[in-house]
Amino acid sequence: MHQTHMIIDGEQLSISSHNAKTIYNPADQEAVAVVSSGTRQHARLALEAAKRAFAVWSETSSEKRAEILHSAAELVRERSETMARLLTQEQGKPLKNARAEILSSADILDYYAEEGRRNIGEWLATHRGRSIVIRQPVGVAALITPWNYPVDLLSWKVGPCLAAGCTFVAKPPSRAPVAATEFLRAVHEAGLPAGAVNVVHGPGEEVGAELVENPISRKIAFTGQTETGRWIMAHAADRIKRVSLELGGNSPFIVCADTDIEKAAAACAQRAFSNMGQICISVNRVYVAEEIAEEFGELLVRQAERLRIGNGLEENVDLGPMFSREQRSRTKEHVADALNKGAELLSGGREPEGEAFDKGYFFLPTVLGGADHSMRIMREETFGPVAPVMRFKTLDEAIRLANDSNYGLAAYIYTSDITTGIRAAERLEAGGVGVNINNVMDHQMPFGGWKESGIGRELGLYGLQSFLEIKHIRLGL
């Protein structure tokens, strides 16, 4: 069985019997790894190590940082197959998707290696002198990440953090820390000074709390639940720490009558059911023009029933299990609530049958018709493979319904009229809008939410800037 160690000040900590935790595969409950579990004291030691390393790493040239980040990316690629198998076993997603996640994380490291080189200042001639504007690393960062994309979302923080000249302590998700720790071990072994990369496992209420509250950390980068984000924001305020929070979502998907219905249905299914709907930008609410709603529903059902479910390590599997019993239970509760309030079950809505599914947290991709905003599934983030469909009469109505949410991470609209698409995108209250595309993420572009979906941006130049302080130096001549 794989052993997953914490890393503090350049050293791997041994796993002792009193603090070891076993990680199980959500597909069959087989043991995957034994993981060391830390305490507040481990978090303090890691922060202190990061503080010592900051004095060295922050003074390292951008060229040298780039060289090391490129080396880290190559190490990740060399070890990608091992990491991908571990990721599938601990999280459940199909191996092909796990491979894509690991390789994407390597691409992020390469991207920020070069973005860091472009962290240049400004020289301004003024009436009585000169002004210089420079950007310097904010300091030690705490990186706290979730289980749905435990490597990719970590790389979004690690890449810009190191490129900016910051050091960090990472807390991977407690229930899926294995592949993320292997990724961080590769980064550490690429040539960074001891203490620049630290990894502490453990519960959020202990390890996470120390990372947020300890005065050493100057930046908190978090992806996870909105409730936790509120707590982090409140406690970081005590010392006016910089925070970036990527929180919950409840993404609407608008289908106009003039669109290519087959393409829209395929795109909707992919974004609603991929990773078993456990994606922050997953389609949560589908609004369809009433004149095409019946046909669209039939096409969406056809797409859902085409997907193959099984253990993520098996070949030709499109969907693995859900991550946990709790996630599946929440999904079933939302479906039951919708059906009790008048929704129609068009497909799925239950666990698949057969011995192969008995031990795992499997659930069929589900399509509901006749949805409305009285239902929890339209108001809360399900984080499961369900696409509830609601009809609309006018685009104004669809946009009003789409914006009727506390969340604003992503939104989608499908139409053959580009003017309609652009104007709708401008009116939708979300940090990212996909017009005739079901993905709002691009390594070079900003990603983040409006309203209760978060604060700050990741990816692109914007992600690097979140780890930098701006300084104005005025010269009298």
CSV table of C-alpha atoms in Angstrom, one decimal:
chain,number,residue,atom,x,y,z
A,1,MET,CA,0.0,0.0,0.0
A,2,HIS,CA,1.2,3.5,-0.9
A,3,GLN,CA,2.6,5.6,1.9
A,4,THR,CA,2.0,9.4,1.8
A,5,HIS,CA,4.3,11.5,4.0
A,6,MET,CA,4.2,15.1,5.1
A,7,ILE,CA,7.1,17.4,4.0
A,8,ILE,CA,8.5,20.0,6.3
A,9,ASP,CA,11.7,22.0,5.8
A,10,GLY,CA,12.8,19.7,3.1
A,11,GLU,CA,12.3,16.4,5.0
A,12,GLN,CA,9.7,13.7,4.7
A,13,LEU,CA,8.2,12.9,8.1
A,14,SER,CA,7.8,9.3,9.0
A,15,ILE,CA,4.4,7.8,9.5
A,16,SER,CA,3.7,6.8,13.0
A,17,SER,CA,0.9,4.4,14.0
A,18,HIS,CA,-0.9,6.9,16.2
A,19,ASN,CA,-1.4,9.5,13.5
A,20,ALA,CA,-1.8,7.4,10.4
A,21,LYS,CA,-5.0,7.5,8.3
A,22,THR,CA,-6.0,5.1,5.6
A,23,ILE,CA,-7.5,6.3,2.2
A,24,TYR,CA,-10.0,4.1,0.5
A,25,ASN,CA,-11.1,3.8,-3.1
A,26,PRO,CA,-14.7,5.1,-3.5
A,27,ALA,CA,-15.3,2.5,-6.3
A,28,ASP,CA,-14.7,-0.6,-4.2
A,29,GLN,CA,-13.6,0.4,-0.7
A,30,GLU,CA,-10.2,-1.1,-1.2
A,31,ALA,CA,-7.4,0.5,0.8
A,32,VAL,CA,-5.2,2.8,-1.4
A,33,ALA,CA,-2.7,4.5,0.9
A,34,VAL,CA,-1.7,5.2,4.5
A,35,VAL,CA,-1.3,8.9,5.1
A,36,SER,CA,0.4,10.8,7.9
A,37,SER,CA,-1.9,13.2,9.7
A,38,GLY,CA,-0.5,16.4,11.3
A,39,THR,CA,-1.5,18.8,14.0
A,40,ARG,CA,-1.3,22.5,14.7
A,41,GLN,CA,2.3,22.0,15.8
A,42,HIS,CA,3.2,20.5,12.4
A,43,ALA,CA,1.6,23.5,10.7
A,44,ARG,CA,3.6,25.9,12.8
A,45,LEU,CA,6.8,24.2,12.1
A,46,ALA,CA,6.0,24.2,8.4
A,47,LEU,CA,5.2,27.9,8.4
A,48,GLU,CA,8.5,28.7,10.2
A,49,ALA,CA,10.4,26.7,7.6
A,50,ALA,CA,8.6,28.5,4.8
A,51,LYS,CA,9.5,31.8,6.5
A,52,ARG,CA,13.2,30.9,6.6
A,53,ALA,CA,13.1,29.7,3.0
A,54,PHE,CA,11.4,32.9,1.8
A,55,ALA,CA,14.6,34.9,2.5
A,56,VAL,CA,16.3,32.8,-0.1
A,57,TRP,CA,13.6,32.1,-2.6
A,58,SER,CA,12.4,35.7,-2.8
A,59,GLU,CA,15.9,36.8,-3.7
A,60,THR,CA,16.3,34.1,-6.4
A,61,SER,CA,16.3,35.6,-9.9
A,62,SER,CA,13.2,35.1,-12.1
A,63,GLU,CA,15.4,33.2,-14.6
A,64,LYS,CA,16.4,30.7,-12.0
A,65,ARG,CA,12.9,30.3,-10.7
A,66,ALA,CA,11.7,29.6,-14.2
A,67,GLU,CA,14.4,27.0,-14.7
A,68,ILE,CA,13.3,25.2,-11.5
A,69,LEU,CA,9.6,25.4,-12.4
A,70,HIS,CA,10.3,23.9,-15.8
A,71,SER,CA,12.2,21.1,-14.1
A,72,ALA,CA,9.3,20.5,-11.8
A,73,ALA,CA,6.9,20.3,-14.8
A,74,GLU,CA,9.2,17.6,-16.4
A,75,LEU,CA,9.3,15.6,-13.1
A,76,VAL,CA,5.5,15.7,-12.9
A,77,ARG,CA,5.3,14.4,-16.5
A,78,GLU,CA,7.8,11.6,-15.9
A,79,ARG,CA,5.7,10.5,-12.9
A,80,SER,CA,2.3,11.2,-14.4
A,81,GLU,CA,1.2,7.6,-14.8
A,82,THR,CA,1.9,6.7,-11.2
A,83,MET,CA,0.2,9.9,-10.0
A,84,ALA,CA,-2.8,9.4,-12.3
A,85,ARG,CA,-3.4,5.8,-11.0
A,86,LEU,CA,-3.2,7.1,-7.4
A,87,LEU,CA,-5.6,9.9,-8.2
A,88,THR,CA,-8.1,7.5,-9.8
A,89,GLN,CA,-7.9,5.2,-6.8
A,90,GLU,CA,-8.4,7.8,-4.2
A,91,GLN,CA,-10.9,10.1,-6.0
A,92,GLY,CA,-12.7,7.8,-8.4
A,93,LYS,CA,-12.5,9.6,-11.7
A,94,PRO,CA,-11.6,7.6,-14.8
A,95,LEU,CA,-7.9,7.1,-15.5
A,96,LYS,CA,-8.0,9.0,-18.7
A,97,ASN,CA,-9.4,12.0,-16.8
A,98,ALA,CA,-6.8,11.6,-14.1
A,99,ARG,CA,-4.0,11.6,-16.6
A,100,ALA,CA,-5.3,14.8,-18.2
A,101,GLU,CA,-5.4,16.4,-14.8
A,102,ILE,CA,-1.8,15.5,-14.0
A,103,LEU,CA,-0.6,16.7,-17.3
A,104,SER,CA,-2.5,19.9,-17.0
A,105,SER,CA,-0.9,20.6,-13.7
A,106,ALA,CA,2.5,20.3,-15.4
A,107,ASP,CA,1.4,22.7,-18.1
A,108,ILE,CA,0.5,25.2,-15.4
A,109,LEU,CA,4.0,25.0,-13.9
A,110,ASP,CA,5.5,25.7,-17.4
A,111,TYR,CA,3.1,28.6,-17.9
A,112,TYR,CA,4.0,30.3,-14.7
A,113,ALA,CA,7.7,29.7,-15.2
A,114,GLU,CA,7.5,32.1,-18.1
A,115,GLU,CA,4.9,34.4,-16.6
A,116,GLY,CA,7.2,35.0,-13.7
A,117,ARG,CA,9.9,36.2,-16.1
A,118,ARG,CA,7.5,38.9,-17.2
A,119,ASN,CA,7.1,40.4,-13.7
A,120,ILE,CA,8.7,43.7,-14.7
A,121,GLY,CA,8.2,47.1,-13.2
A,122,GLU,CA,7.5,50.5,-14.5
A,123,TRP,CA,9.7,53.6,-14.8
A,124,LEU,CA,7.9,56.9,-15.0
A,125,ALA,CA,9.3,60.4,-15.6
A,126,THR,CA,7.6,63.0,-13.4
A,127,HIS,CA,7.9,66.8,-13.1
A,128,ARG,CA,10.2,66.7,-10.1
A,129,GLY,CA,11.9,63.3,-10.3
A,130,ARG,CA,11.2,59.7,-11.3
A,131,SER,CA,8.8,57.1,-10.1
A,132,ILE,CA,9.5,53.3,-10.1
A,133,VAL,CA,6.8,50.8,-9.6
A,134,ILE,CA,7.9,47.3,-8.7
A,135,ARG,CA,6.0,44.1,-7.7
A,136,GLN,CA,7.4,42.0,-4.9
A,137,PRO,CA,6.4,38.6,-3.4
A,138,VAL,CA,3.8,38.9,-0.6
A,139,GLY,CA,5.5,36.4,1.7
A,140,VAL,CA,4.6,33.0,3.0
A,141,ALA,CA,1.4,31.6,1.5
A,142,ALA,CA,-1.1,28.9,2.8
A,143,LEU,CA,-2.6,26.8,0.0
A,144,ILE,CA,-5.7,24.9,0.9
A,145,THR,CA,-7.4,22.7,-1.8
A,146,PRO,CA,-10.4,20.4,-2.3
A,147,TRP,CA,-10.8,16.8,-3.3
A,148,ASN,CA,-12.6,17.1,-6.7
A,149,TYR,CA,-9.5,18.2,-8.6
A,150,PRO,CA,-6.8,17.8,-5.9
A,151,VAL,CA,-3.8,18.2,-8.2
A,152,ASP,CA,-5.0,20.6,-10.9
A,153,LEU,CA,-6.5,23.1,-8.5
A,154,LEU,CA,-3.3,22.9,-6.3
A,155,SER,CA,-1.1,23.7,-9.4
A,156,TRP,CA,-3.2,26.8,-10.0
A,157,LYS,CA,-1.8,28.1,-6.6
A,158,VAL,CA,1.7,26.5,-6.6
A,159,GLY,CA,2.7,27.8,-10.0
A,160,PRO,CA,2.1,31.5,-9.4
A,161,CYS,CA,3.1,31.3,-5.8
A,162,LEU,CA,6.6,30.1,-6.6
A,163,ALA,CA,6.9,32.2,-9.8
A,164,ALA,CA,6.2,35.3,-7.7
A,165,GLY,CA,9.0,34.4,-5.2
A,166,CYS,CA,6.7,33.2,-2.4
A,167,THR,CA,7.1,30.1,-0.3
A,168,PHE,CA,4.2,28.0,1.0
A,169,VAL,CA,2.6,25.4,3.2
A,170,ALA,CA,0.0,23.3,1.4
A,171,LYS,CA,-2.8,21.4,3.0
A,172,PRO,CA,-4.1,18.9,0.5
A,173,PRO,CA,-7.7,17.6,1.0
A,174,SER,CA,-7.8,15.3,4.0
A,175,ARG,CA,-9.7,12.6,2.1
A,176,ALA,CA,-7.8,12.7,-1.1
A,177,PRO,CA,-4.2,13.8,-0.3
A,178,VAL,CA,-2.2,11.1,-2.1
A,179,ALA,CA,-1.7,12.3,-5.7
A,180,ALA,CA,-1.5,16.0,-4.6
A,181,THR,CA,1.3,15.1,-2.2
A,182,GLU,CA,3.2,13.2,-5.0
A,183,PHE,CA,2.8,16.3,-7.2
A,184,LEU,CA,4.3,18.5,-4.4
A,185,ARG,CA,7.1,16.1,-3.8
A,186,ALA,CA,8.0,16.4,-7.5
A,187,VAL,CA,8.0,20.2,-7.2
A,188,HIS,CA,10.1,20.0,-4.1
A,189,GLU,CA,12.7,17.7,-5.7
A,190,ALA,CA,13.1,20.0,-8.7
A,191,GLY,CA,15.7,22.1,-6.9
A,192,LEU,CA,13.9,24.4,-4.5
A,193,PRO,CA,15.5,25.4,-1.3
A,194,ALA,CA,14.5,23.4,1.8
A,195,GLY,CA,11.4,24.9,3.3
A,196,ALA,CA,10.1,26.5,0.1
A,197,VAL,CA,7.6,23.7,-0.3
A,198,ASN,CA,5.9,22.2,2.8
A,199,VAL,CA,3.0,19.8,3.0
A,200,VAL,CA,0.9,19.2,6.1
A,201,HIS,CA,-2.0,16.8,6.1
A,202,GLY,CA,-4.8,17.0,8.7
A,203,PRO,CA,-8.2,18.3,9.5
A,204,GLY,CA,-9.2,21.8,8.5
A,205,GLU,CA,-10.3,22.7,12.0
A,206,GLU,CA,-6.8,22.1,13.2
A,207,VAL,CA,-4.2,22.3,10.5
A,208,GLY,CA,-6.2,24.6,8.2
A,209,ALA,CA,-7.0,26.9,11.1
A,210,GLU,CA,-3.4,27.3,12.1
A,211,LEU,CA,-2.4,28.1,8.6
A,212,VAL,CA,-5.0,30.9,8.5
A,213,GLU,CA,-4.5,32.3,12.0
A,214,ASN,CA,-0.8,32.1,12.4
A,215,PRO,CA,0.8,35.5,11.7
A,216,ILE,CA,3.5,34.0,9.5
A,217,SER,CA,1.2,33.4,6.6
A,218,ARG,CA,0.5,36.5,4.6
A,219,LYS,CA,-1.6,35.1,1.8
A,220,ILE,CA,-4.4,32.5,2.0
A,221,ALA,CA,-5.4,30.8,-1.3
A,222,PHE,CA,-8.4,28.5,-0.8
A,223,THR,CA,-10.7,26.5,-3.0
A,224,GLY,CA,-13.7,24.8,-1.3
A,225,GLN,CA,-17.1,25.4,0.3
A,226,THR,CA,-18.5,28.8,0.7
A,227,GLU,CA,-19.0,28.3,4.5
A,228,THR,CA,-15.3,27.6,4.9
A,229,GLY,CA,-14.5,30.6,2.8
A,230,ARG,CA,-16.5,32.8,5.0
A,231,TRP,CA,-14.6,31.5,8.1
A,232,ILE,CA,-11.2,32.1,6.4
A,233,MET,CA,-12.2,35.6,5.3
A,234,ALA,CA,-13.3,36.5,8.8
A,235,HIS,CA,-10.2,35.1,10.5
A,236,ALA,CA,-7.7,36.4,8.0
A,237,ALA,CA,-9.2,39.9,8.6
A,238,ASP,CA,-7.6,39.9,12.1
A,239,ARG,CA,-4.2,40.5,10.5
A,240,ILE,CA,-5.4,42.0,7.2
A,241,LYS,CA,-4.1,39.0,5.2
A,242,ARG,CA,-4.6,38.8,1.5
A,243,VAL,CA,-7.1,36.1,0.5
A,244,SER,CA,-8.2,34.5,-2.8
A,245,LEU,CA,-11.3,32.3,-2.4
A,246,GLU,CA,-12.8,30.1,-5.1
A,247,LEU,CA,-16.0,28.9,-3.6
A,248,GLY,CA,-19.3,27.3,-4.5
A,249,GLY,CA,-21.2,27.6,-7.8
A,250,ASN,CA,-24.6,26.9,-9.2
A,251,SER,CA,-24.0,27.4,-12.9
A,252,PRO,CA,-26.9,28.0,-15.3
A,253,PHE,CA,-27.0,26.7,-18.9
A,254,ILE,CA,-29.3,28.7,-21.2
A,255,VAL,CA,-30.4,27.0,-24.5
A,256,CYS,CA,-32.0,29.4,-27.0
A,257,ALA,CA,-34.5,28.3,-29.6
A,258,ASP,CA,-32.2,29.2,-32.5
A,259,THR,CA,-29.3,27.1,-31.4
A,260,ASP,CA,-28.0,23.7,-32.8
A,261,ILE,CA,-29.9,21.6,-30.3
A,262,GLU,CA,-27.8,18.5,-30.7
A,263,LYS,CA,-24.6,20.3,-30.0
A,264,ALA,CA,-26.1,22.1,-27.1
A,265,ALA,CA,-27.4,18.8,-25.6
A,266,ALA,CA,-24.0,17.2,-26.0
A,267,ALA,CA,-22.2,20.1,-24.4
A,268,CYS,CA,-24.7,20.3,-21.5
A,269,ALA,CA,-24.4,16.6,-20.8
A,270,GLN,CA,-20.6,16.7,-20.8
A,271,ARG,CA,-20.5,19.7,-18.4
A,272,ALA,CA,-23.3,18.4,-16.2
A,273,PHE,CA,-22.1,14.8,-15.7
A,274,SER,CA,-18.3,14.9,-16.1
A,275,ASN,CA,-16.5,13.9,-12.9
A,276,MET,CA,-20.0,12.9,-11.7
A,277,GLY,CA,-21.0,16.5,-11.6
A,278,GLN,CA,-18.4,17.2,-8.9
A,279,ILE,CA,-16.9,20.3,-10.6
A,280,CYS,CA,-17.3,23.9,-9.4
A,281,ILE,CA,-18.4,25.0,-12.9
A,282,SER,CA,-20.6,22.0,-13.5
A,283,VAL,CA,-24.0,22.7,-15.1
A,284,ASN,CA,-26.5,22.8,-12.2
A,285,ARG,CA,-29.5,24.5,-13.8
A,286,VAL,CA,-30.7,24.1,-17.4
A,287,TYR,CA,-33.0,26.7,-18.9
A,288,VAL,CA,-34.5,25.8,-22.3
A,289,ALA,CA,-36.7,27.8,-24.7
A,290,GLU,CA,-40.1,26.2,-24.4
A,291,GLU,CA,-40.5,25.6,-28.1
A,292,ILE,CA,-37.5,23.2,-28.2
A,293,ALA,CA,-37.7,21.9,-24.6
A,294,GLU,CA,-39.2,18.5,-25.3
A,295,GLU,CA,-36.7,17.7,-28.1
A,296,PHE,CA,-33.8,19.0,-26.0
A,297,GLY,CA,-34.8,16.8,-23.1
A,298,GLU,CA,-34.9,13.7,-25.3
A,299,LEU,CA,-31.5,14.5,-26.7
A,300,LEU,CA,-30.1,15.1,-23.2
A,301,VAL,CA,-31.5,11.8,-22.0
A,302,ARG,CA,-29.9,10.0,-24.9
A,303,GLN,CA,-26.5,11.6,-24.0
A,304,ALA,CA,-26.9,10.6,-20.4
A,305,GLU,CA,-27.8,7.0,-21.1
A,306,ARG,CA,-24.8,6.7,-23.5
A,307,LEU,CA,-22.3,7.2,-20.7
A,308,ARG,CA,-20.5,4.1,-19.3
A,309,ILE,CA,-20.1,3.8,-15.5
A,310,GLY,CA,-17.6,1.8,-13.6
A,311,ASN,CA,-14.4,1.6,-11.7
A,312,GLY,CA,-12.1,4.4,-13.0
A,313,LEU,CA,-9.2,1.9,-13.5
A,314,GLU,CA,-11.2,0.0,-16.1
A,315,GLU,CA,-10.9,0.7,-19.8
A,316,ASN,CA,-13.6,2.7,-21.7
A,317,VAL,CA,-15.2,4.1,-18.5
A,318,ASP,CA,-16.7,7.5,-18.9
A,319,LEU,CA,-17.8,8.0,-15.3
A,320,GLY,CA,-16.5,6.6,-12.0
A,321,PRO,CA,-18.1,6.6,-8.6
A,322,MET,CA,-19.1,9.7,-6.7
A,323,PHE,CA,-16.4,10.6,-4.2
A,324,SER,CA,-18.3,9.7,-1.0
A,325,ARG,CA,-21.4,8.4,0.6
A,326,GLU,CA,-22.2,11.9,1.7
A,327,GLN,CA,-22.0,13.3,-1.8
A,328,ARG,CA,-24.3,10.6,-3.1
A,329,SER,CA,-26.8,11.1,-0.3
A,330,ARG,CA,-27.0,14.8,-0.9
A,331,THR,CA,-27.6,14.2,-4.6
A,332,LYS,CA,-30.4,11.7,-3.8
A,333,GLU,CA,-32.0,14.2,-1.4
A,334,HIS,CA,-32.0,16.9,-4.1
A,335,VAL,CA,-33.6,14.5,-6.6
A,336,ALA,CA,-36.2,13.4,-4.2
A,337,ASP,CA,-37.1,16.9,-3.2
A,338,ALA,CA,-37.5,17.9,-6.9
A,339,LEU,CA,-39.7,14.9,-7.6
A,340,ASN,CA,-41.8,15.7,-4.6
A,341,LYS,CA,-42.3,19.2,-5.9
A,342,GLY,CA,-43.5,18.2,-9.3
A,343,ALA,CA,-40.3,17.5,-11.4
A,344,GLU,CA,-40.4,14.6,-13.9
A,345,LEU,CA,-37.7,11.9,-13.8
A,346,LEU,CA,-36.6,11.5,-17.4
A,347,SER,CA,-33.5,9.3,-16.8
A,348,GLY,CA,-31.4,7.9,-14.0
A,349,GLY,CA,-32.2,8.9,-10.4
A,350,ARG,CA,-30.8,5.8,-8.8
A,351,GLU,CA,-27.8,3.7,-8.2
A,352,PRO,CA,-26.8,1.3,-11.1
A,353,GLU,CA,-27.7,-2.3,-10.7
A,354,GLY,CA,-25.1,-5.2,-10.5
A,355,GLU,CA,-22.5,-6.7,-8.3
A,356,ALA,CA,-19.8,-4.4,-9.8
A,357,PHE,CA,-21.5,-1.4,-8.2
A,358,ASP,CA,-22.4,-2.8,-4.8
A,359,LYS,CA,-19.4,-1.5,-2.8
A,360,GLY,CA,-18.9,1.9,-4.6
A,361,TYR,CA,-20.7,5.2,-4.4
A,362,PHE,CA,-22.1,5.0,-7.9
A,363,PHE,CA,-25.1,6.9,-9.2
A,364,LEU,CA,-26.7,7.1,-12.7
A,365,PRO,CA,-26.5,10.4,-14.6
A,366,THR,CA,-29.9,11.9,-14.1
A,367,VAL,CA,-32.1,14.2,-16.1
A,368,LEU,CA,-35.2,15.9,-14.6
A,369,GLY,CA,-37.9,17.8,-16.5
A,370,GLY,CA,-40.4,20.3,-15.2
A,371,ALA,CA,-37.9,21.9,-12.7
A,372,ASP,CA,-38.6,25.2,-11.0
A,373,HIS,CA,-37.0,27.5,-8.4
A,374,SER,CA,-39.0,26.0,-5.5
A,375,MET,CA,-36.7,23.0,-5.7
A,376,ARG,CA,-33.5,22.7,-3.7
A,377,ILE,CA,-31.7,21.4,-6.8
A,378,MET,CA,-32.3,24.8,-8.5
A,379,ARG,CA,-31.2,26.8,-5.4
A,380,GLU,CA,-28.3,24.8,-3.9
A,381,GLU,CA,-25.2,23.3,-5.4
A,382,THR,CA,-25.9,19.6,-5.7
A,383,PHE,CA,-22.3,18.6,-6.7
A,384,GLY,CA,-23.7,15.5,-8.3
A,385,PRO,CA,-24.6,14.2,-11.8
A,386,VAL,CA,-28.0,15.7,-12.2
A,387,ALA,CA,-29.3,18.1,-15.0
A,388,PRO,CA,-32.7,19.7,-14.0
A,389,VAL,CA,-34.4,21.3,-16.9
A,390,MET,CA,-36.7,24.4,-16.7
A,391,ARG,CA,-38.5,26.0,-19.6
A,392,PHE,CA,-38.5,29.7,-20.4
A,393,LYS,CA,-40.5,32.0,-22.7
A,394,THR,CA,-38.2,34.9,-23.3
A,395,LEU,CA,-34.4,35.4,-23.0
A,396,ASP,CA,-35.0,38.2,-20.5
A,397,GLU,CA,-36.8,35.6,-18.3
A,398,ALA,CA,-33.9,33.1,-18.7
A,399,ILE,CA,-31.3,35.7,-17.7
A,400,ARG,CA,-33.4,36.7,-14.7
A,401,LEU,CA,-33.7,33.1,-13.6
A,402,ALA,CA,-30.0,32.5,-14.2
A,403,ASN,CA,-29.1,35.5,-12.0
A,404,ASP,CA,-31.5,34.5,-9.3
A,405,SER,CA,-28.8,32.9,-7.2
A,406,ASN,CA,-26.3,33.8,-4.4
A,407,TYR,CA,-23.6,32.2,-6.6
A,408,GLY,CA,-21.9,33.5,-9.7
A,409,LEU,CA,-19.0,31.4,-10.8
A,410,ALA,CA,-19.8,30.3,-14.3
A,411,ALA,CA,-22.7,30.5,-16.8
A,412,TYR,CA,-23.3,29.2,-20.3
A,413,ILE,CA,-25.5,30.2,-23.2
A,414,TYR,CA,-26.0,28.5,-26.6
A,415,THR,CA,-27.4,30.5,-29.5
A,416,SER,CA,-26.7,30.9,-33.2
A,417,ASP,CA,-26.9,34.7,-32.9
A,418,ILE,CA,-23.5,36.1,-31.7
A,419,THR,CA,-25.1,39.4,-30.8
A,420,THR,CA,-27.6,37.6,-28.5
A,421,GLY,CA,-24.7,35.7,-27.0
A,422,ILE,CA,-22.5,38.7,-26.3
A,423,ARG,CA,-25.3,40.8,-24.8
A,424,ALA,CA,-26.5,37.9,-22.6
A,425,ALA,CA,-22.9,37.3,-21.5
A,426,GLU,CA,-22.6,40.9,-20.4
A,427,ARG,CA,-25.8,40.6,-18.4
A,428,LEU,CA,-25.1,37.3,-16.7
A,429,GLU,CA,-23.8,37.7,-13.1
A,430,ALA,CA,-20.8,35.3,-13.2
A,431,GLY,CA,-17.1,35.5,-13.2
A,432,GLY,CA,-16.9,33.4,-16.4
A,433,VAL,CA,-19.4,33.0,-19.2
A,434,GLY,CA,-19.2,30.4,-22.0
A,435,VAL,CA,-21.0,31.4,-25.3
A,436,ASN,CA,-21.4,28.3,-27.4
A,437,ILE,CA,-18.7,26.6,-25.3
A,438,ASN,CA,-19.1,24.6,-22.1
A,439,ASN,CA,-15.9,25.6,-20.4
A,440,VAL,CA,-14.8,29.0,-19.1
A,441,MET,CA,-11.2,28.0,-18.1
A,442,ASP,CA,-8.1,28.9,-20.0
A,443,HIS,CA,-4.6,28.9,-18.4
A,444,GLN,CA,-4.0,32.5,-19.6
A,445,MET,CA,-7.3,34.0,-18.6
A,446,PRO,CA,-8.7,34.9,-15.1
A,447,PHE,CA,-10.9,32.4,-13.2
A,448,GLY,CA,-13.0,33.3,-10.2
A,449,GLY,CA,-16.5,34.1,-9.0
A,450,TRP,CA,-18.9,36.9,-8.3
A,451,LYS,CA,-21.2,37.2,-5.3
A,452,GLU,CA,-20.8,34.2,-2.9
A,453,SER,CA,-18.7,32.3,-5.4
A,454,GLY,CA,-15.5,33.9,-4.2
A,455,ILE,CA,-13.1,36.8,-4.3
A,456,GLY,CA,-9.9,37.3,-6.3
A,457,ARG,CA,-8.8,35.5,-9.5
A,458,GLU,CA,-6.6,32.6,-10.4
A,459,LEU,CA,-4.8,31.7,-13.7
A,460,GLY,CA,-3.2,34.0,-16.1
A,461,LEU,CA,-1.3,37.1,-15.1
A,462,TYR,CA,-4.1,37.7,-12.6
A,463,GLY,CA,-3.1,34.6,-10.7
A,464,LEU,CA,0.5,35.8,-10.4
A,465,GLN,CA,-0.5,39.2,-9.3
A,466,SER,CA,-2.4,37.8,-6.4
A,467,PHE,CA,0.9,36.7,-4.8
A,468,LEU,CA,2.6,40.1,-5.4
A,469,GLU,CA,2.6,43.4,-3.5
A,470,ILE,CA,2.9,46.7,-5.4
A,471,LYS,CA,5.6,49.2,-4.3
A,472,HIS,CA,6.1,52.7,-5.5
A,473,ILE,CA,9.6,54.1,-5.2
A,474,ARG,CA,9.8,57.9,-5.8
A,475,LEU,CA,13.1,59.5,-6.7
A,476,GLY,CA,13.9,63.2,-6.3
A,477,LEU,CA,16.2,64.5,-8.9
